[in-house]
CSV table of C-alpha atoms in Angstrom, one decimal:
chain,number,residue,atom,x,y,z
A,1,LEU,CA,17.2,-7.9,-8.6
A,2,PHE,CA,15.1,-8.6,-5.7
A,3,PHE,CA,13.1,-6.1,-4.0
A,4,ASP,CA,11.3,-7.1,-0.7
A,5,LYS,CA,10.4,-5.4,2.4
A,6,ARG,CA,11.0,-6.4,6.0
A,7,ASP,CA,8.3,-8.3,7.8
A,8,GLY,CA,6.6,-5.9,10.5
A,9,GLY,CA,8.1,-2.8,9.2
A,10,PRO,CA,6.5,0.5,8.5
A,11,LEU,CA,4.7,-0.6,5.0
A,12,ASP,CA,2.9,-3.2,6.9
A,13,PHE,CA,0.9,-0.3,8.7
A,14,PRO,CA,-0.7,2.3,6.5
A,15,SER,CA,0.1,5.9,7.9
A,16,VAL,CA,-2.8,8.2,9.2
A,17,ASN,CA,-2.5,11.8,8.2
A,18,GLU,CA,1.3,11.8,7.1
A,19,ASN,CA,0.8,14.4,4.8
A,20,ALA,CA,-1.1,16.8,6.9
A,21,GLN,CA,0.1,20.1,7.8
A,22,ILE,CA,1.0,19.1,11.5
A,23,PRO,CA,0.7,15.3,11.5
A,24,PRO,CA,0.2,12.9,14.5
A,25,ALA,CA,3.2,12.9,16.6
A,26,GLU,CA,4.7,10.0,17.9
A,27,ALA,CA,4.3,9.0,21.9
A,28,SER,CA,6.4,11.1,24.1
A,29,GLU,CA,7.5,10.7,27.8
A,30,LYS,CA,4.2,12.7,29.2
A,31,GLU,CA,2.2,10.4,27.0
A,32,PRO,CA,3.8,7.2,26.2
A,33,ASN,CA,0.5,5.2,26.0
A,34,SER,CA,-1.6,8.2,23.7
A,35,ILE,CA,-3.8,6.1,21.6
A,36,ASN,CA,-3.4,8.8,18.7
A,37,SER,CA,0.2,8.6,18.5
A,38,ALA,CA,1.5,8.1,14.5
A,39,SER,CA,2.5,4.1,15.5
A,40,MET,CA,-0.7,3.4,17.5
A,41,LEU,CA,-2.9,4.9,15.0
A,42,ALA,CA,-1.3,3.0,12.1
A,43,VAL,CA,-1.6,-0.2,14.0
A,44,GLU,CA,-5.5,0.9,14.2
A,45,ALA,CA,-5.8,1.6,10.8
A,46,ARG,CA,-4.2,-1.9,9.5
A,47,ASP,CA,-6.9,-3.8,12.0
A,48,ALA,CA,-9.5,-1.5,10.8
A,49,THR,CA,-8.7,-2.5,7.2
A,50,TYR,CA,-8.6,-5.6,7.5
A,51,ASN,CA,-11.6,-6.4,9.8
A,52,TYR,CA,-13.6,-4.4,6.8
A,53,ILE,CA,-12.8,-6.1,4.0
A,54,LYS,CA,-14.2,-9.0,5.9
A,55,GLN,CA,-17.4,-7.0,6.5
A,56,VAL,CA,-18.1,-6.0,2.9
A,57,THR,CA,-17.1,-9.3,1.1
A,58,GLU,CA,-19.4,-12.1,1.3
A,59,GLN,CA,-17.8,-15.3,2.7
A,60,ARG,CA,-17.7,-17.1,-0.7
A,61,THR,CA,-14.6,-19.0,-2.3
A,62,ILE,CA,-13.5,-18.0,-6.1
A,63,ASN,CA,-10.8,-20.3,-7.2
A,64,TYR,CA,-8.2,-19.2,-9.1
A,65,GLU,CA,-6.0,-21.3,-11.4
A,66,ASN,CA,-3.6,-22.1,-8.1
A,67,PRO,CA,-4.1,-22.2,-4.2
A,68,ASN,CA,-3.1,-19.3,-2.0
A,69,PRO,CA,0.5,-20.5,-1.5
A,70,PHE,CA,0.9,-18.6,2.1
A,71,ASN,CA,-2.4,-20.7,3.7
A,72,GLU,CA,-0.3,-23.9,3.3
A,73,GLN,CA,2.5,-22.3,6.0
A,74,ASN,CA,-0.5,-21.5,8.2
A,75,GLU,CA,0.2,-23.4,11.4
A,76,ALA,CA,-3.1,-25.1,13.2
A,77,GLY,CA,-5.6,-22.3,14.6
A,78,GLU,CA,-4.1,-19.7,12.3
A,79,THR,CA,-6.6,-17.6,10.1
A,80,PRO,CA,-6.2,-18.7,6.7
A,81,ASP,CA,-5.3,-15.8,4.4
A,82,ASP,CA,-8.6,-14.8,2.4
A,83,ASN,CA,-6.6,-12.6,-0.2
A,84,ALA,CA,-6.0,-13.7,-3.8
A,85,TYR,CA,-2.7,-13.0,-5.0
A,86,ARG,CA,-1.5,-12.7,-8.6
A,87,TYR,CA,1.9,-12.9,-10.1
A,88,ARG,CA,1.9,-10.2,-12.9
A,89,LEU,CA,5.0,-9.8,-15.6
A,90,PHE,CA,5.6,-6.0,-16.7
A,91,ASP,CA,7.9,-5.2,-19.5
A,92,LEU,CA,10.1,-2.0,-18.5
A,93,SER,CA,12.6,-2.3,-21.4
A,94,ALA,CA,13.5,0.6,-23.2
A,95,ARG,CA,10.6,1.3,-25.9
A,96,ALA,CA,8.0,3.7,-26.9
A,97,GLY,CA,4.9,4.2,-25.1
A,98,LYS,CA,3.3,2.7,-21.8
A,99,PRO,CA,4.6,-0.4,-20.1
A,100,SER,CA,2.9,-3.7,-21.1
A,101,HIS,CA,1.9,-6.3,-19.2
A,102,ASP,CA,0.7,-9.8,-19.7
A,103,ASP,CA,-2.7,-9.1,-19.8
A,104,ASP,CA,-2.7,-7.0,-22.4
A,105,ASP,CA,-5.0,-8.2,-25.4
A,106,GLU,CA,-2.9,-6.4,-28.4
A,107,GLU,CA,0.8,-7.4,-29.0
A,108,GLU,CA,2.8,-4.3,-29.1
A,109,GLU,CA,5.4,-4.3,-32.0
A,110,ASP,CA,7.7,-1.7,-30.3
A,111,VAL,CA,11.3,-2.0,-31.2
A,112,VAL,CA,13.3,-3.1,-27.7
A,113,ILE,CA,16.3,-0.3,-27.1
A,114,GLY,CA,19.2,-2.3,-25.4
A,115,GLU,CA,18.9,-5.3,-22.8
A,116,ARG,CA,15.2,-6.4,-22.1
A,117,VAL,CA,14.0,-5.7,-18.7
A,118,LEU,CA,11.1,-7.8,-17.1
A,119,MET,CA,9.9,-7.3,-13.8
A,120,ALA,CA,7.7,-10.2,-11.8
A,121,ILE,CA,5.4,-8.6,-8.9
A,122,ARG,CA,3.3,-10.2,-6.6
A,123,THR,CA,0.0,-8.5,-6.4
A,124,GLU,CA,-3.3,-8.6,-4.4
A,125,VAL,CA,-6.7,-9.1,-4.8
A,126,ASP,CA,-9.5,-8.5,-2.3
A,127,GLY,CA,-12.7,-9.6,-3.5
A,128,VAL,CA,-14.8,-10.1,-6.9
A,129,VAL,CA,-17.9,-8.7,-8.2
A,130,ILE,CA,-20.1,-10.6,-9.9
A,131,SER,CA,-22.3,-9.5,-12.6
A,132,GLY,CA,-23.8,-11.9,-14.8
A,133,GLN,CA,-20.9,-13.8,-17.0
A,134,THR,CA,-18.4,-11.0,-15.5
A,135,LYS,CA,-16.2,-10.5,-12.8
A,136,LYS,CA,-14.8,-8.1,-11.7
A,137,GLN,CA,-11.8,-7.7,-9.1
A,138,MET,CA,-11.7,-5.3,-6.4
A,139,PHE,CA,-8.9,-3.6,-4.3
A,140,ILE,CA,-10.3,-2.4,-0.9
A,141,ARG,CA,-9.3,-0.4,2.0
A,142,ALA,CA,-10.4,1.8,4.5
A,143,LEU,CA,-9.6,5.2,5.6
A,144,THR,CA,-10.0,5.6,9.6
A,145,GLN,CA,-10.8,8.9,11.8
A,146,HIS,CA,-10.4,8.6,15.4
A,147,ASP,CA,-10.1,11.9,16.8
A,148,ILE,CA,-10.7,15.4,14.6
A,149,THR,CA,-9.8,17.4,18.5
A,150,ALA,CA,-6.3,15.9,18.5
A,151,VAL,CA,-3.4,16.9,17.3
A,152,GLY,CA,-2.7,15.9,13.7
A,153,ALA,CA,-6.5,15.8,12.7
A,154,GLY,CA,-5.5,17.7,9.7
A,155,LYS,CA,-8.7,20.0,10.1
A,156,ALA,CA,-11.1,17.1,8.8
A,157,LEU,CA,-14.7,17.4,8.9
A,158,ASP,CA,-16.7,15.0,11.1
A,159,TRP,CA,-17.5,12.0,9.1
A,160,ARG,CA,-20.4,11.0,11.5
A,161,GLN,CA,-21.6,14.7,10.7
A,162,LYS,CA,-20.7,15.2,7.1
A,163,LEU,CA,-19.7,12.4,5.1
A,164,ASP,CA,-23.0,12.3,3.3
A,165,SER,CA,-23.6,15.8,3.0
A,166,GLN,CA,-20.6,17.2,2.2
A,167,ARG,CA,-18.8,14.0,0.9
A,168,GLY,CA,-16.6,16.3,-1.7
A,169,ALA,CA,-15.1,18.4,0.9
A,170,VAL,CA,-14.4,14.9,3.1
A,171,VAL,CA,-12.8,13.1,0.4
A,172,ALA,CA,-10.8,16.5,-0.4
A,173,THR,CA,-9.6,16.7,2.9
A,174,GLU,CA,-8.4,13.3,2.8
A,175,MET,CA,-7.0,13.2,-0.4
A,176,LYS,CA,-4.7,16.4,1.0
A,177,ASN,CA,-4.1,14.8,4.7
A,178,ASN,CA,-3.3,11.0,3.0
A,179,ALA,CA,-2.1,11.5,-0.7
A,180,THR,CA,0.5,8.7,-0.3
A,181,LYS,CA,-1.3,6.3,1.1
A,182,LEU,CA,-4.0,6.9,-1.3
A,183,ALA,CA,-1.7,6.9,-4.0
A,184,ARG,CA,0.1,3.8,-2.9
A,185,TRP,CA,-3.4,2.0,-2.6
A,186,ALA,CA,-4.4,3.3,-6.6
A,187,PHE,CA,-1.0,2.1,-7.7
A,188,GLN,CA,-1.3,-1.7,-5.7
A,189,ALA,CA,-5.0,-1.6,-7.7
A,190,VAL,CA,-3.4,-0.8,-11.0
A,191,LEU,CA,-0.8,-3.4,-10.8
A,192,ALA,CA,-3.5,-6.3,-9.9
A,193,GLY,CA,-5.3,-5.5,-12.6
A,194,ALA,CA,-8.2,-4.3,-10.3
A,195,GLU,CA,-11.4,-2.9,-12.2
A,196,GLN,CA,-12.4,-1.1,-8.8
A,197,LEU,CA,-10.8,0.3,-5.6
A,198,LYS,CA,-13.4,0.6,-2.9
A,199,VAL,CA,-12.6,2.9,-0.1
A,200,GLY,CA,-14.5,2.8,3.0
A,201,PHE,CA,-14.9,5.3,5.8
A,202,VAL,CA,-14.6,3.8,9.0
A,203,SER,CA,-15.0,6.0,12.3
A,204,ARG,CA,-14.3,5.2,16.2
A,205,VAL,CA,-17.4,4.7,18.0
A,206,SER,CA,-16.2,6.9,20.8
A,207,PRO,CA,-12.8,9.1,20.0
A,208,ARG,CA,-11.4,7.9,23.2
A,209,ASP,CA,-11.6,4.2,22.3
A,210,ARG,CA,-9.5,2.7,19.6
A,211,THR,CA,-11.1,-0.7,19.5
A,212,ARG,CA,-14.7,0.2,18.6
A,213,HIS,CA,-15.7,1.3,15.2
A,214,GLY,CA,-18.4,1.9,12.7
A,215,VAL,CA,-18.5,1.9,8.9
A,216,LEU,CA,-20.2,4.8,7.7
A,217,GLY,CA,-20.0,4.9,4.0
A,218,PHE,CA,-17.6,3.8,0.8
A,219,GLN,CA,-16.7,5.7,-2.3
A,220,THR,CA,-15.6,3.4,-5.6
A,221,TYR,CA,-13.4,4.3,-8.0
A,222,ARG,CA,-11.6,3.5,-10.8
A,223,PRO,CA,-7.8,2.9,-10.0
A,224,SER,CA,-6.7,4.8,-13.0
A,225,ASP,CA,-9.3,7.7,-12.5
A,226,PHE,CA,-8.7,8.0,-8.9
A,227,ILE,CA,-4.9,8.3,-9.6
A,228,SER,CA,-5.8,11.2,-12.2
A,229,GLN,CA,-7.7,12.5,-9.3
A,230,LEU,CA,-4.9,12.5,-7.1
A,231,GLY,CA,-2.8,14.7,-8.8
A,232,PHE,CA,-0.2,11.9,-9.8
A,233,SER,CA,0.5,10.0,-13.4
A,234,GLU,CA,0.8,6.7,-14.0
A,235,TYR,CA,3.1,6.7,-16.8
A,236,SER,CA,5.7,8.7,-14.4
A,237,GLY,CA,5.1,6.6,-11.8
A,238,TRP,CA,6.9,3.5,-14.2
A,239,GLY,CA,9.3,6.2,-15.0
A,240,ILE,CA,10.4,6.2,-11.3
A,241,VAL,CA,10.6,2.5,-10.9
A,242,LYS,CA,12.4,1.9,-14.2
A,243,ALA,CA,15.2,4.8,-13.0
A,244,LEU,CA,15.3,3.1,-9.7
A,245,VAL,CA,16.0,-0.3,-11.3
A,246,ASP,CA,18.2,1.0,-13.6
A,247,MET,CA,20.2,2.3,-10.7
A,248,CYS,CA,20.1,-0.6,-8.8
A,249,LEU,CA,21.4,-3.1,-12.0
A,250,GLU,CA,24.1,-0.7,-12.0
A,251,MET,CA,25.5,-1.7,-8.6
A,252,PRO,CA,27.5,-4.1,-7.7
A,253,GLU,CA,26.1,-7.3,-6.6
A,254,GLY,CA,25.3,-7.7,-3.1
A,255,ARG,CA,22.6,-6.4,-0.2
A,256,TYR,CA,21.3,-2.8,-0.4
A,257,VAL,CA,18.7,-1.2,1.6
A,258,ILE,CA,16.7,1.6,0.6
A,259,MET,CA,15.5,4.2,2.4
A,260,ARG,CA,13.5,7.8,2.3
A,261,ASP,CA,14.9,10.6,3.5
A,262,PRO,CA,12.8,11.9,6.2
A,263,ASN,CA,13.1,15.9,5.6
A,264,LYS,CA,13.9,16.1,2.0
A,265,PRO,CA,12.7,14.4,-1.5
A,266,LEU,CA,15.7,11.9,-1.6
A,267,ILE,CA,15.7,8.2,-1.3
A,268,LYS,CA,19.0,7.1,-0.2
A,269,ILE,CA,20.2,3.3,-1.0
A,270,TYR,CA,22.4,2.0,1.5
A,271,SER,CA,24.8,-1.2,1.2
A,272,VAL,CA,24.8,-3.4,4.2
A,273,PRO,CA,27.0,-6.9,4.8
A,274,ALA,CA,24.8,-10.2,3.9
A,275,GLY,CA,23.8,-11.2,7.0
A,276,ALA,CA,22.5,-7.8,8.0
A,277,PHE,CA,19.2,-7.7,9.5
A,278,GLU,CA,19.0,-11.6,10.3
A,279,ASP,CA,17.8,-12.8,13.9
A,280,ASN,CA,21.0,-14.5,14.9
A,281,GLY,CA,21.2,-13.3,18.4
A,282,GLU,CA,24.2,-10.9,18.0
A,283,ASP,CA,24.9,-7.6,18.7
A,284,ASP,CA,23.8,-5.3,15.8
A,285,THR,CA,26.7,-3.2,16.2
A,286,SER,CA,28.5,-4.6,13.2
A,287,THR,CA,25.1,-3.7,11.2
A,288,ALA,CA,25.2,-0.1,12.1
A,289,ALA,CA,28.4,0.2,10.8
A,290,GLY,CA,27.9,-1.8,7.7
A,291,VAL,CA,24.9,1.2,6.8
A,292,GLU,CA,27.3,3.5,6.6
A,293,ASP,CA,29.8,1.9,4.8
A,294,GLY,CA,28.6,3.1,1.5
A,295,ALA,CA,25.3,4.8,0.2
A,296,ALA,CA,23.8,6.5,-2.9
A,297,ASP,CA,21.0,9.5,-2.9
A,298,PHE,CA,18.3,9.2,-5.7
């Protein structure tokens, strides 16, 4: 069973204020090139995070056991991938207690109920903090602020004026407006085994210029503690993953697309033809028909 994402899809672009009471809207006919539309803000957030990681990490090489496999595929002139990728194995078998992984020092002797289920995950590490003989791995991301007067700003405080004096209120507002994104980052850090999650606060120099930004500060968390602060449960998260895995394992062999319902707390699983979404130069009519062929709600 393989789970993957589509390159260039929504998962490659972090949402901005997705959970705000009035989130940013997509570009309209009146403002087709709005720099504060949801898609444009997502692209801006992706680029800001990439540059923030570059800025706060020293350009030194920490060698892992194996080289970065994706740099071998780079063509001449392409920027090398500075991330480290950790391939980790998690045991999702039915047993008492939380799921164990390959880095656990203690071996659990719980009896496995039913068939054993192992999940291999590729995780990311953005940096390492070296202190004496210890190395703490970091997962680094950036929150962005565009225009606090724009629709979809989520009633956020002006970071340039309030970040130092009212940091708690700023963080609380971001936890409300970007709960999904922050939870995703926290769980990514846990999966990677990172000891620190560093979140930067990056703001536009001018609200009308999406190309120039300034770093105003950062906050460092322990990933497990941050998950609790967000009101989520790491254990419940694993339960959702296990339920989804069990459902997919019971389906006939084939290719499926997992989509979130935009209006309901549902995940829909669609059966699609084997050649769906492949760029073969043909009309996509057959693909659209295939998506409607079969679906399951979760």
